[in-house]
Amino acid sequence: MMDELPLTAAGVAKTFGGGFDYGRLLPWGRNGRAAEGPRRVVDDVSFEIRRREIFGVIGANGSGKSTLIRIISTLLLPDAGEVRIFGLDVVRDTMRVRALINRVSADPSFFRNMNALENLLFFGKVYGLSGRDVRERSPRILARLGLDWEQALEPMSHLSRGQQQKVAVARALLTSPVLMLLDEPTTGLDPRSKRDVQSFVREVREEHDATILLTTHDMEEAELLCDRIAFLSGGRIVAEGTPVELRRMVAAGRPLDEITMETVFMELTGRSVEEDEEPQEVLAHG
Amino acid sequence: MVSMAEHTPAPGRAGGGRLAWAFVERQTNLWKRYWAWELVWLMYGVVNTLAITFIAKQVGNEGAASSINVSKLILFLLIGTLVWAYLSAVLDDISLVVTWERWEGTIEHTLMAPVPRALHLIGMSVFGVLHAVVRTLLIFAIAIPFFSIDFGGANWLTAAVVLAVGSLSIAGLAILAGVLPLLYPERGAQMSFMVQALVLLVSGVYYQVSVLPGWLQVFSYVSPATYILDGIRGGIIDGKSVTDTWRTLAALGVFGTVLIPLGIVTFMAAEQWAKRTGKLKRQG
Ligand SMILES: Nc1ncnc2c1ncn2[C@@H]1O[C@H](COP(=O)(O)OP(=O)(O)OP(=O)(O)O)[C@@H](O)[C@H]1O
Ligand SMILES: [Mg+2]
């Protein structure tokens, strides 16, 4: 199994909406929001991630990054195409895929009145870890992320967003995933915490032999961490390559060191990092 | 740091029981954190039990019934409120599987764990039952000194067996009700509450089913709660033995055998549907 690539995506597509909205049958449902037409959010996406690679997916808000990650993490079914994790199909071999991956989502998502340890115990045990495993591993991981053990015994709701995000990173690593899906792991972190998480991500790859898929809105971070980057726009991959290759694509004769990732982003996606994407309406079948 | 040796993917090592138990532990931790709510429900349960059972005393004071009948009525209502406290606690806990996690924001992380859905739901059901047993026993202990009740002829074993077998069917029903929030993220929780209200109406909690209009009695037959109440009242009021109660037990066994797998399969189908339409969660 380990000869297989950590991830291959072929022709993945996802469309939302377009189904019948039963709420509109209600007397007050009719003059409410207009029914949303079908919208293609991920459109014919294909790529591969090699072993021990940090692969970045970058795109404007709404370009489909999180949707793509949800498909990979078995939380959404693709309408078309195929995703394989170490050769296992995410739709057909769901359980086995789940055992191999873990995810950090943009929002930390914990049981807020339980403390970090209780959360880690639960999320570790459902991956088959024993209570002992969790108690042994978590202090080390949390310390490495710059979080005091005392804070792990406070209810999650008492921790700052950044601290919660660190616990989320710890939760993902705890189960030793061979493929880690990091959806904006450093959004909302102060510069120092950002640094903590970034060097941790690299360390995970070095020491744990893990492969990482990362999304971010921070171009510096992308350049710093990613071996290869795919640019997503309107659910499609518009460019893919190493940071140097991507710069070369837009250089047009300019010296490469004058071109920032931000410039690459603007030129490749035709919009700024913070600008929203308007997902295209899919008529009959586009 | 974690060494390479520890790095092998963990699952497969843990038995199913351990995976299910993780949910029981989690719910217990949550329950400890929300102890104030537990007190509120306990208090509500006690007050409800007293309020309803006092109706029987009132009937006696007005001379509308003989004292023998009044004691019977007290027992009838007492059992009704206690069993309902138990059943509604089980229904609440289990049918909140999805709603609760949506509210906490953990639903995706829980559902993407490599735990077979059946074990997840069984874990939640086990907690629901344990939780309900504790709460109901407390209500019982607090309420009982308010009435002078003679339990001399009661067959507690029958009551316990009926409750144990009946809990299976209630768990199945609760899982089915818990599917609604998966299908209807916005109104599903209200819908599962409606299911509970209907069970209360048709199952003869505070009156004999025979007082219902005929068309409603049809629903009584398909509510497992009807059989649970029947069986427990038979044991405690009439002192029926377990063997005397075999028909009720058999009916409950059938309900459990059908409803639990049906609940689990329906839940899994609804989960697939939610994964196709993006109804699990949409954020981030
Ligand atoms: N479950 C869903 N149901 C319907 N539409 C959805 C759902 N999830 C995402 N969308 C839509 O799909 C589009 C892409 O969303 P997605 O979350 O994948 O974007 P993103 O690239 O992660 O954006 P951001 O950078 O803001 O996190 C958005 O227009 C969003 O409204
Ligand atoms: Mg996103």
GROMACS .gro file of N, CA, C and O and ligand atoms in nm, chain A residues 15-17 36 39-42 58-70 76 106 183-184 215-217 232 273 276-279, chain B residues 274 277-284, ligand 1:
model
  203
   15THR      N    1  -2.111   1.992  -0.711
   15THR     CA    2  -2.208   2.097  -0.735
   15THR      C    3  -2.302   2.102  -0.615
   15THR      O    4  -2.346   1.998  -0.567
   16PHE      N    5  -2.331   2.220  -0.567
   16PHE     CA    6  -2.425   2.234  -0.456
   16PHE      C    7  -2.555   2.295  -0.505
   16PHE      O    8  -2.556   2.374  -0.598
   17GLY      N    9  -2.662   2.263  -0.435
   17GLY     CA   10  -2.790   2.327  -0.463
   17GLY      C   11  -2.858   2.268  -0.584
   17GLY      O   12  -2.813   2.170  -0.642
   36GLU      N   13  -3.171   2.863  -0.448
   36GLU     CA   14  -3.038   2.874  -0.506
   36GLU      C   15  -3.028   2.778  -0.623
   36GLU      O   16  -3.066   2.663  -0.612
   39ARG      N   17  -2.474   2.524  -0.815
   39ARG     CA   18  -2.348   2.596  -0.834
   39ARG      C   19  -2.231   2.498  -0.830
   39ARG      O   20  -2.219   2.422  -0.735
   40ARG      N   21  -2.151   2.502  -0.932
   40ARG     CA   22  -2.036   2.413  -0.934
   40ARG      C   23  -1.923   2.476  -0.855
   40ARG      O   24  -1.875   2.583  -0.887
   41VAL      N   25  -1.885   2.409  -0.748
   41VAL     CA   26  -1.792   2.467  -0.653
   41VAL      C   27  -1.653   2.407  -0.670
   41VAL      O   28  -1.552   2.472  -0.646
   42VAL      N   29  -1.651   2.280  -0.709
   42VAL     CA   30  -1.524   2.216  -0.745
   42VAL      C   31  -1.544   2.159  -0.885
   42VAL      O   32  -1.643   2.091  -0.911
   58ILE      N   33  -0.427   2.711  -0.292
   58ILE     CA   34  -0.449   2.852  -0.267
   58ILE      C   35  -0.558   2.904  -0.359
   58ILE      O   36  -0.568   2.862  -0.475
   59GLY      N   37  -0.639   2.992  -0.307
   59GLY     CA   38  -0.744   3.050  -0.390
   59GLY      C   39  -0.821   3.151  -0.308
   59GLY      O   40  -0.813   3.151  -0.184
   60ALA      N   41  -0.896   3.235  -0.375
   60ALA     CA   42  -0.975   3.338  -0.306
   60ALA      C   43  -1.081   3.274  -0.219
   60ALA      O   44  -1.107   3.154  -0.229
   61ASN      N   45  -1.146   3.352  -0.135
   61ASN     CA   46  -1.257   3.302  -0.056
   61ASN      C   47  -1.364   3.248  -0.149
   61ASN      O   48  -1.398   3.312  -0.247
   62GLY      N   49  -1.413   3.131  -0.118
   62GLY     CA   50  -1.519   3.074  -0.199
   62GLY      C   51  -1.470   3.003  -0.324
   62GLY      O   52  -1.550   2.961  -0.407
   63SER      N   53  -1.340   2.986  -0.338
   63SER     CA   54  -1.290   2.922  -0.460
   63SER      C   55  -1.302   2.769  -0.453
   63SER      O   56  -1.277   2.701  -0.551
   64GLY      N   57  -1.339   2.716  -0.336
   64GLY     CA   58  -1.365   2.572  -0.328
   64GLY      C   59  -1.261   2.493  -0.251
   64GLY      O   60  -1.265   2.370  -0.251
   65LYS      N   61  -1.172   2.560  -0.182
   65LYS     CA   62  -1.064   2.490  -0.110
   65LYS      C   63  -1.121   2.397  -0.001
   65LYS      O   64  -1.086   2.279   0.005
   66SER      N   65  -1.205   2.453   0.084
   66SER     CA   66  -1.257   2.371   0.194
   66SER      C   67  -1.346   2.258   0.142
   66SER      O   68  -1.347   2.148   0.197
   67THR      N   69  -1.419   2.287   0.036
   67THR     CA   70  -1.502   2.183  -0.023
   67THR      C   71  -1.416   2.067  -0.071
   67THR      O   72  -1.447   1.949  -0.046
   68LEU      N   73  -1.307   2.101  -0.136
   68LEU     CA   74  -1.215   1.999  -0.184
   68LEU      C   75  -1.161   1.917  -0.064
   68LEU      O   76  -1.158   1.793  -0.069
   69ILE      N   77  -1.124   1.986   0.041
   69ILE     CA   78  -1.072   1.915   0.159
   69ILE      C   79  -1.179   1.826   0.221
   69ILE      O   80  -1.151   1.715   0.266
   70ARG      N   81  -1.303   1.873   0.221
   70ARG     CA   82  -1.411   1.790   0.276
   70ARG      C   83  -1.431   1.663   0.192
   70ARG      O   84  -1.461   1.558   0.245
   76LEU      N   85  -1.784   1.481   0.230
   76LEU     CA   86  -1.871   1.517   0.117
   76LEU      C   87  -1.846   1.414   0.009
   76LEU      O   88  -1.733   1.368  -0.008
  106ALA      N   89  -1.071   2.524   0.955
  106ALA     CA   90  -1.047   2.666   0.977
  106ALA      C   91  -1.099   2.711   1.114
  106ALA      O   92  -1.038   2.793   1.182
  183ASP      N   93  -0.665   2.296   0.683
  183ASP     CA   94  -0.744   2.401   0.618
  183ASP      C   95  -0.724   2.531   0.696
  183ASP      O   96  -0.782   2.548   0.803
  184GLU      N   97  -0.643   2.616   0.645
  184GLU     CA   98  -0.609   2.744   0.710
  184GLU      C   99  -0.571   2.725   0.856
  184GLU      O  100  -0.632   2.782   0.945
  215THR      N  101  -0.413   2.459   0.306
  215THR     CA  102  -0.466   2.578   0.240
  215THR      C  103  -0.431   2.697   0.327
  215THR      O  104  -0.419   2.685   0.448
  216THR      N  105  -0.413   2.810   0.264
  216THR     CA  106  -0.380   2.930   0.340
  216THR      C  107  -0.410   3.053   0.255
  216THR      O  108  -0.420   3.046   0.133
  217HIS      N  109  -0.430   3.164   0.326
  217HIS     CA  110  -0.444   3.291   0.255
  217HIS      C  111  -0.316   3.373   0.270
  217HIS      O  112  -0.309   3.486   0.226
  232LEU      N  113  -0.638   2.762  -0.708
  232LEU     CA  114  -0.776   2.728  -0.737
  232LEU      C  115  -0.852   2.857  -0.767
  232LEU      O  116  -0.840   2.955  -0.694
  273VAL      N  117  -0.617   3.844  -0.307
  273VAL     CA  118  -0.628   3.733  -0.212
  273VAL      C  119  -0.758   3.740  -0.133
  273VAL      O  120  -0.819   3.639  -0.099
  276ASP      N  121  -1.374   3.795  -0.296
  276ASP     CA  122  -1.457   3.675  -0.302
  276ASP      C  123  -1.475   3.625  -0.444
  276ASP      O  124  -1.475   3.702  -0.538
  277GLU      N  125  -1.492   3.496  -0.454
  277GLU     CA  126  -1.523   3.438  -0.584
  277GLU      C  127  -1.674   3.430  -0.598
  277GLU      O  128  -1.744   3.402  -0.503
  278GLU      N  129  -1.723   3.452  -0.716
  278GLU     CA  130  -1.864   3.425  -0.742
  278GLU      C  131  -1.872   3.289  -0.809
  278GLU      O  132  -1.833   3.275  -0.925
  279PRO      N  133  -1.918   3.187  -0.741
  279PRO     CA  134  -1.923   3.057  -0.807
  279PRO      C  135  -2.021   3.063  -0.923
  279PRO      O  136  -2.126   3.125  -0.911
  560ALA      N  137  -2.670   1.349   0.341
  560ALA     CA  138  -2.616   1.477   0.388
  560ALA      C  139  -2.478   1.502   0.326
  560ALA      O  140  -2.440   1.615   0.296
  563THR      N  141  -2.543   1.621  -0.036
  563THR     CA  142  -2.605   1.753  -0.056
  563THR      C  143  -2.534   1.863   0.021
  563THR      O  144  -2.572   1.979   0.011
  564GLY      N  145  -2.434   1.827   0.103
  564GLY     CA  146  -2.365   1.930   0.179
  564GLY      C  147  -2.442   1.979   0.300
  564GLY      O  148  -2.426   2.092   0.343
  565LYS      N  149  -2.529   1.892   0.355
  565LYS     CA  150  -2.611   1.934   0.468
  565LYS      C  151  -2.545   1.907   0.604
  565LYS      O  152  -2.599   1.944   0.707
  566LEU      N  153  -2.431   1.837   0.604
  566LEU     CA  154  -2.366   1.809   0.733
  566LEU      C  155  -2.331   1.939   0.801
  566LEU      O  156  -2.360   1.962   0.916
  567LYS      N  157  -2.265   2.024   0.726
  567LYS     CA  158  -2.222   2.151   0.780
  567LYS      C  159  -2.177   2.234   0.663
  567LYS      O  160  -2.121   2.184   0.569
  568ARG      N  161  -2.201   2.362   0.670
  568ARG     CA  162  -2.149   2.445   0.563
  568ARG      C  163  -2.088   2.569   0.626
  568ARG      O  164  -2.153   2.661   0.666
  569GLN      N  165  -1.962   2.566   0.636
  569GLN     CA  166  -1.885   2.676   0.695
  569GLN      C  167  -1.739   2.647   0.673
  569GLN      O  168  -1.700   2.534   0.657
  570GLY      N  169  -1.657   2.752   0.690
  570GLY     CA  170  -1.511   2.733   0.689
  570GLY      C  171  -1.460   2.711   0.550
  570GLY      O  172  -1.365   2.639   0.530
  571LIG     N1  173  -2.243   2.262   0.220
  571LIG     C1  174  -2.258   2.357   0.126
  571LIG     N2  175  -2.378   2.379   0.069
  571LIG     C2  176  -2.392   2.474  -0.026
  571LIG     N3  177  -2.293   2.553  -0.070
  571LIG     C3  178  -2.171   2.536  -0.015
  571LIG     C4  179  -2.147   2.438   0.084
  571LIG     N4  180  -2.016   2.443   0.120
  571LIG     C5  181  -1.963   2.540   0.044
  571LIG     N5  182  -2.055   2.597  -0.036
  571LIG     C6  183  -2.028   2.705  -0.132
  571LIG     O1  184  -1.922   2.666  -0.213
  571LIG     C7  185  -1.835   2.774  -0.239
  571LIG     C8  186  -1.694   2.734  -0.201
  571LIG     O2  187  -1.686   2.721  -0.061
  571LIG     P1  188  -1.555   2.674   0.014
  571LIG     O3  189  -1.585   2.677   0.157
  571LIG     O4  190  -1.507   2.549  -0.046
  571LIG     O5  191  -1.454   2.792  -0.023
  571LIG     P2  192  -1.309   2.821   0.031
  571LIG     O6  193  -1.220   2.826  -0.086
  571LIG     O7  194  -1.274   2.727   0.140
  571LIG     O8  195  -1.327   2.968   0.090
  571LIG     P3  196  -1.257   3.037   0.216
  571LIG     O9  197  -1.125   3.086   0.168
  571LIG    O10  198  -1.348   3.150   0.248
  571LIG    O11  199  -1.248   2.936   0.325
  571LIG     C9  200  -1.889   2.892  -0.162
  571LIG    O12  201  -1.961   2.974  -0.251
  571LIG    C10  202  -1.983   2.831  -0.062
  571LIG    O13  203  -2.092   2.916  -0.035
   0.00000   0.00000   0.00000
